[in-house]
Amino acid sequence: MTPENDYKKQAAVQALELVRSGMVLGLGSGSTIAHFIDELGARLRSGQLQRVCGVPTSVETAQRATAAGIALTTLAAHAQLELAVDGADEIDAQCNLIKGLGRCMLREKVVVQHALQFVVVADDSKRVGRLGTRGPLPVEILPFEAGAHVRWLGTLGCRAELWLAADGTPLVTDNGNQLAKCWFTDGIGDPWALALQLQARAGIVEHGLFLGMATQVITAGAGGVRSQRCTG
Ligand code: 5RP
């Protein structure tokens, strides 16, 4: 296991300490959450935890959770989740996030908005001084006139491009939408203002800014595991 992957696992295992028998969880997506799912499955099989079920945020997570023996449920059956656990691509000092480079941000945001606690798990390379400095901001867009949405995104102070698969065709999300990447040279100056602009635009289905949503961030790195309570 690479050190980065090992740190992801350490953060995920730490988050398991918050899980109690009988809880209904939001299950995020990505390689860090894969560790969380595998460890949760192991604890259910050993009897250390019982009757825990989860709402998955992607087809991949649903498949992995099922393979791990975790029962799946829906928001229709559980309007409120005790805890959602998910990874992140960038985390600033105020616990604001960029998510979605795993292409699942729309379902992740839907699930998180039903959770009483939203715990973010990541290796500590994801911590940044300013959002948008480590990588692009992903944006889910309507396939209808996708090029026009990408062109508009390019007016927001970033270099915007349609996110293409290896074969050159547009990536398609679990929701049947397409994706754009927005690259900011010096990061995002005002993420809250940008989020409002994106939310107000027809054709923009969702964006990867998760602002004021996380309640706790757990990161791991060479210096050990760090848990931060979020006040925002
Ligand atoms: C998926 C996500 C992931 O949580 C994010 O991309 C982090 O992934 P990883 O845990 O593989 O580093 O937002 O849409």
Short mmCIF file of C-alpha atoms and ligand atoms in Angstrom, two decimals:
data_model
loop_
_atom_site.label_atom_id
_atom_site.label_comp_id
_atom_site.label_asym_id
_atom_site.label_seq_id
_atom_site.Cartn_x
_atom_site.Cartn_y
_atom_site.Cartn_z
CA MET A 1 0.00 0.00 0.00
CA THR A 2 1.38 3.46 -0.87
CA PRO A 3 1.83 5.88 2.07
CA GLU A 4 -1.01 8.03 0.67
CA ASN A 5 -3.36 5.05 0.55
CA ASP A 6 -2.30 4.02 4.03
CA TYR A 7 -3.13 7.53 5.32
CA LYS A 8 -6.53 7.31 3.63
CA LYS A 9 -7.12 4.03 5.44
CA GLN A 10 -6.04 5.48 8.80
CA ALA A 11 -8.50 8.37 8.43
CA ALA A 12 -11.29 6.02 7.36
CA VAL A 13 -10.67 3.64 10.28
CA GLN A 14 -10.74 6.60 12.69
CA ALA A 15 -14.16 7.59 11.35
CA LEU A 16 -15.44 4.08 12.14
CA GLU A 17 -15.14 5.00 15.83
CA LEU A 18 -18.17 7.29 15.29
CA VAL A 19 -20.36 4.47 14.01
CA ARG A 20 -22.76 2.81 16.44
CA SER A 21 -24.96 -0.26 15.98
CA GLY A 22 -28.30 0.53 14.37
CA MET A 23 -27.07 3.67 12.59
CA VAL A 24 -28.19 4.64 9.10
CA LEU A 25 -25.20 6.07 7.26
CA GLY A 26 -24.55 8.08 4.13
CA LEU A 27 -21.83 6.24 2.23
CA GLY A 28 -19.65 8.51 0.11
CA SER A 29 -17.56 7.54 -2.89
CA GLY A 30 -13.88 7.25 -3.75
CA SER A 31 -10.78 5.38 -2.66
CA THR A 32 -10.82 6.65 0.95
CA ILE A 33 -14.43 5.58 1.42
CA ALA A 34 -13.57 2.19 -0.05
CA HIS A 35 -11.46 1.63 3.11
CA PHE A 36 -14.34 2.79 5.30
CA ILE A 37 -16.75 0.38 3.59
CA ASP A 38 -14.36 -2.56 3.82
CA GLU A 39 -13.68 -1.91 7.52
CA LEU A 40 -17.39 -1.42 8.27
CA GLY A 41 -18.12 -4.72 6.54
CA ALA A 42 -15.45 -6.44 8.64
CA ARG A 43 -16.90 -5.04 11.87
CA LEU A 44 -20.40 -6.18 10.89
CA ARG A 45 -19.16 -9.67 10.08
CA SER A 46 -17.30 -9.92 13.38
CA GLY A 47 -20.38 -8.73 15.29
CA GLN A 48 -18.55 -5.68 16.66
CA LEU A 49 -21.26 -3.61 14.92
CA GLN A 50 -24.83 -4.70 14.14
CA ARG A 51 -27.75 -3.48 12.01
CA VAL A 52 -25.84 -0.66 10.30
CA CYS A 53 -27.13 0.20 6.85
CA GLY A 54 -26.18 2.87 4.33
CA VAL A 55 -27.42 5.07 1.52
CA PRO A 56 -24.82 4.79 -1.29
CA THR A 57 -23.75 7.83 -3.33
CA SER A 58 -22.66 5.96 -6.44
CA VAL A 59 -23.15 2.71 -8.29
CA GLU A 60 -19.57 1.80 -7.35
CA THR A 61 -20.19 2.38 -3.65
CA ALA A 62 -23.43 0.38 -3.80
CA GLN A 63 -21.54 -2.54 -5.33
CA ARG A 64 -18.67 -2.35 -2.83
CA ALA A 65 -21.01 -2.05 0.16
CA THR A 66 -23.05 -5.02 -1.01
CA ALA A 67 -19.88 -7.08 -1.47
CA ALA A 68 -18.84 -6.09 2.08
CA GLY A 69 -22.18 -7.28 3.47
CA ILE A 70 -23.58 -3.80 4.27
CA ALA A 71 -27.35 -3.49 3.80
CA LEU A 72 -28.36 -0.65 1.48
CA THR A 73 -31.25 1.69 2.05
CA THR A 74 -32.67 4.91 0.59
CA LEU A 75 -33.55 8.43 1.64
CA ALA A 76 -37.17 7.53 0.91
CA ALA A 77 -36.99 5.05 3.78
CA HIS A 78 -34.83 7.26 6.05
CA ALA A 79 -35.42 10.99 5.78
CA GLN A 80 -32.62 11.65 8.26
CA LEU A 81 -29.20 10.03 8.48
CA GLU A 82 -27.24 10.05 11.71
CA LEU A 83 -23.92 10.27 9.90
CA ALA A 84 -22.56 10.66 6.38
CA VAL A 85 -18.91 9.85 5.72
CA ASP A 86 -17.18 10.91 2.54
CA GLY A 87 -13.82 11.84 1.06
CA ALA A 88 -12.74 15.16 -0.41
CA ASP A 89 -10.41 16.53 -3.06
CA GLU A 90 -9.57 19.75 -1.17
CA ILE A 91 -10.24 20.93 2.39
CA ASP A 92 -9.60 24.47 3.58
CA ALA A 93 -9.03 25.65 7.16
CA GLN A 94 -12.77 26.37 7.61
CA CYS A 95 -13.73 22.82 6.51
CA ASN A 96 -15.00 24.01 3.14
CA LEU A 97 -14.46 21.39 0.48
CA ILE A 98 -14.01 20.67 -3.17
CA LYS A 99 -15.44 17.27 -3.99
CA GLY A 100 -16.37 15.43 -7.15
CA LEU A 101 -13.16 14.42 -8.86
CA GLY A 102 -14.56 10.94 -8.34
CA ARG A 103 -17.54 12.17 -10.43
CA CYS A 104 -20.21 11.58 -7.75
CA MET A 105 -20.74 15.02 -6.22
CA LEU A 106 -24.43 15.39 -7.07
CA ARG A 107 -25.49 12.23 -5.24
CA GLU A 108 -22.96 12.97 -2.50
CA LYS A 109 -24.50 16.40 -1.89
CA VAL A 110 -28.04 14.99 -1.94
CA VAL A 111 -27.10 12.44 0.72
CA VAL A 112 -25.06 14.85 2.87
CA GLN A 113 -27.92 17.35 3.06
CA HIS A 114 -29.94 14.67 4.91
CA ALA A 115 -27.22 13.93 7.46
CA LEU A 116 -27.00 15.27 11.00
CA GLN A 117 -23.21 14.84 10.95
CA PHE A 118 -20.99 14.96 7.87
CA VAL A 119 -17.53 13.58 8.53
CA VAL A 120 -14.84 14.04 5.88
CA VAL A 121 -11.97 11.55 5.68
CA ALA A 122 -8.81 12.16 3.67
CA ASP A 123 -5.05 11.96 3.60
CA ASP A 124 -3.55 15.25 4.68
CA SER A 125 -2.34 16.20 1.17
CA LYS A 126 -5.96 17.32 0.63
CA ARG A 127 -5.60 20.22 3.07
CA VAL A 128 -5.12 23.51 1.22
CA GLY A 129 -4.79 27.17 2.10
CA ARG A 130 -7.25 28.13 -0.61
CA LEU A 131 -9.76 25.99 -2.52
CA GLY A 132 -8.96 25.45 -6.17
CA THR A 133 -5.18 25.42 -5.77
CA ARG A 134 -4.67 21.64 -5.76
CA GLY A 135 -6.75 20.77 -8.80
CA PRO A 136 -9.82 21.77 -10.79
CA LEU A 137 -13.35 22.39 -9.55
CA PRO A 138 -15.61 19.73 -11.08
CA VAL A 139 -19.02 20.85 -12.31
CA GLU A 140 -21.85 18.55 -13.41
CA ILE A 141 -23.60 19.93 -16.48
CA LEU A 142 -26.65 19.13 -18.57
CA PRO A 143 -25.68 17.23 -21.74
CA PHE A 144 -28.04 19.49 -23.77
CA GLU A 145 -25.80 22.25 -25.19
CA ALA A 146 -22.92 21.13 -22.96
CA GLY A 147 -20.45 23.24 -24.94
CA ALA A 148 -22.41 26.39 -24.09
CA HIS A 149 -22.26 25.59 -20.35
CA VAL A 150 -18.51 25.05 -20.56
CA ARG A 151 -18.11 28.35 -22.43
CA TRP A 152 -20.08 30.15 -19.69
CA LEU A 153 -17.98 28.51 -16.96
CA GLY A 154 -14.93 29.98 -18.69
CA THR A 155 -16.28 33.48 -17.96
CA LEU A 156 -15.98 32.87 -14.19
CA GLY A 157 -12.23 33.43 -13.95
CA CYS A 158 -11.18 29.88 -14.72
CA ARG A 159 -10.07 27.79 -17.66
CA ALA A 160 -13.02 25.48 -18.26
CA GLU A 161 -12.98 22.26 -20.24
CA LEU A 162 -15.34 19.40 -20.88
CA TRP A 163 -14.16 16.34 -18.91
CA LEU A 164 -13.35 13.62 -21.42
CA ALA A 165 -12.83 9.89 -20.96
CA ALA A 166 -9.65 8.21 -22.24
CA ASP A 167 -11.37 7.51 -25.58
CA GLY A 168 -12.12 11.23 -26.08
CA THR A 169 -15.86 11.01 -25.44
CA PRO A 170 -17.50 13.07 -22.67
CA LEU A 171 -17.59 11.38 -19.27
CA VAL A 172 -21.12 10.57 -18.19
CA THR A 173 -22.11 10.52 -14.51
CA ASP A 174 -24.35 7.98 -12.77
CA ASN A 175 -27.09 10.56 -13.38
CA GLY A 176 -26.58 10.67 -17.15
CA ASN A 177 -25.05 14.15 -17.08
CA GLN A 178 -21.66 15.39 -18.29
CA LEU A 179 -18.85 17.05 -16.38
CA ALA A 180 -16.60 20.07 -16.75
CA LYS A 181 -13.37 20.93 -14.98
CA CYS A 182 -12.63 24.54 -14.00
CA TRP A 183 -8.98 25.38 -13.38
CA PHE A 184 -8.29 28.49 -11.29
CA THR A 185 -4.75 29.85 -11.60
CA ASP A 186 -4.55 31.21 -8.05
CA GLY A 187 -7.41 29.29 -6.49
CA ILE A 188 -10.98 30.44 -5.86
CA GLY A 189 -11.05 33.92 -4.32
CA ASP A 190 -14.64 33.80 -3.02
CA PRO A 191 -16.06 30.25 -3.04
CA TRP A 192 -19.42 31.39 -1.58
CA ALA A 193 -19.98 33.93 -4.36
CA LEU A 194 -18.93 31.39 -6.99
CA ALA A 195 -21.34 28.80 -5.55
CA LEU A 196 -24.20 31.30 -5.82
CA GLN A 197 -23.35 32.05 -9.46
CA LEU A 198 -23.22 28.36 -10.32
CA GLN A 199 -26.49 27.59 -8.50
CA ALA A 200 -28.31 30.35 -10.37
CA ARG A 201 -27.35 29.17 -13.85
CA ALA A 202 -29.62 26.89 -15.91
CA GLY A 203 -27.65 23.99 -17.35
CA ILE A 204 -25.36 23.76 -14.33
CA VAL A 205 -26.70 20.72 -12.50
CA GLU A 206 -24.33 20.76 -9.50
CA HIS A 207 -20.85 21.86 -8.52
CA GLY A 208 -18.13 20.47 -6.33
CA LEU A 209 -18.09 23.24 -3.70
CA PHE A 210 -19.33 21.85 -0.36
CA LEU A 211 -19.35 24.97 1.79
CA GLY A 212 -20.27 24.96 5.47
CA MET A 213 -21.47 21.37 5.22
CA ALA A 214 -18.80 19.32 7.00
CA THR A 215 -19.13 18.90 10.76
CA GLN A 216 -15.81 17.11 11.27
CA VAL A 217 -12.68 16.53 9.19
CA ILE A 218 -10.37 13.60 9.87
CA THR A 219 -7.07 13.59 8.00
CA ALA A 220 -4.02 11.37 8.34
CA GLY A 221 -0.43 11.89 7.33
CA ALA A 222 3.16 11.43 8.44
CA GLY A 223 2.33 13.34 11.64
CA GLY A 224 -0.51 10.99 12.58
CA VAL A 225 -4.29 11.32 12.54
CA ARG A 226 -5.84 14.75 13.06
CA SER A 227 -9.51 15.32 13.84
CA GLN A 228 -10.97 18.81 13.42
CA ARG A 229 -14.43 19.88 14.55
CA CYS A 230 -15.99 22.33 12.11
CA THR A 231 -17.76 25.35 13.48
CA GLY A 232 -19.14 26.85 10.25
C1 5RP B 1 -16.11 11.57 -5.36
C2 5RP B 1 -15.43 12.41 -4.35
C3 5RP B 1 -14.35 11.79 -3.56
O1 5RP B 1 -14.72 11.79 -2.23
C4 5RP B 1 -13.08 12.58 -3.77
O2 5RP B 1 -12.80 12.61 -5.16
C5 5RP B 1 -11.91 11.98 -3.00
O3 5RP B 1 -11.59 10.74 -3.56
P1 5RP B 1 -10.45 9.81 -2.93
O4 5RP B 1 -10.95 9.35 -1.62
O5 5RP B 1 -10.34 8.69 -3.95
O6 5RP B 1 -9.18 10.61 -2.83
O7 5RP B 1 -15.76 13.55 -4.14
O8 5RP B 1 -17.03 12.30 -6.13
#
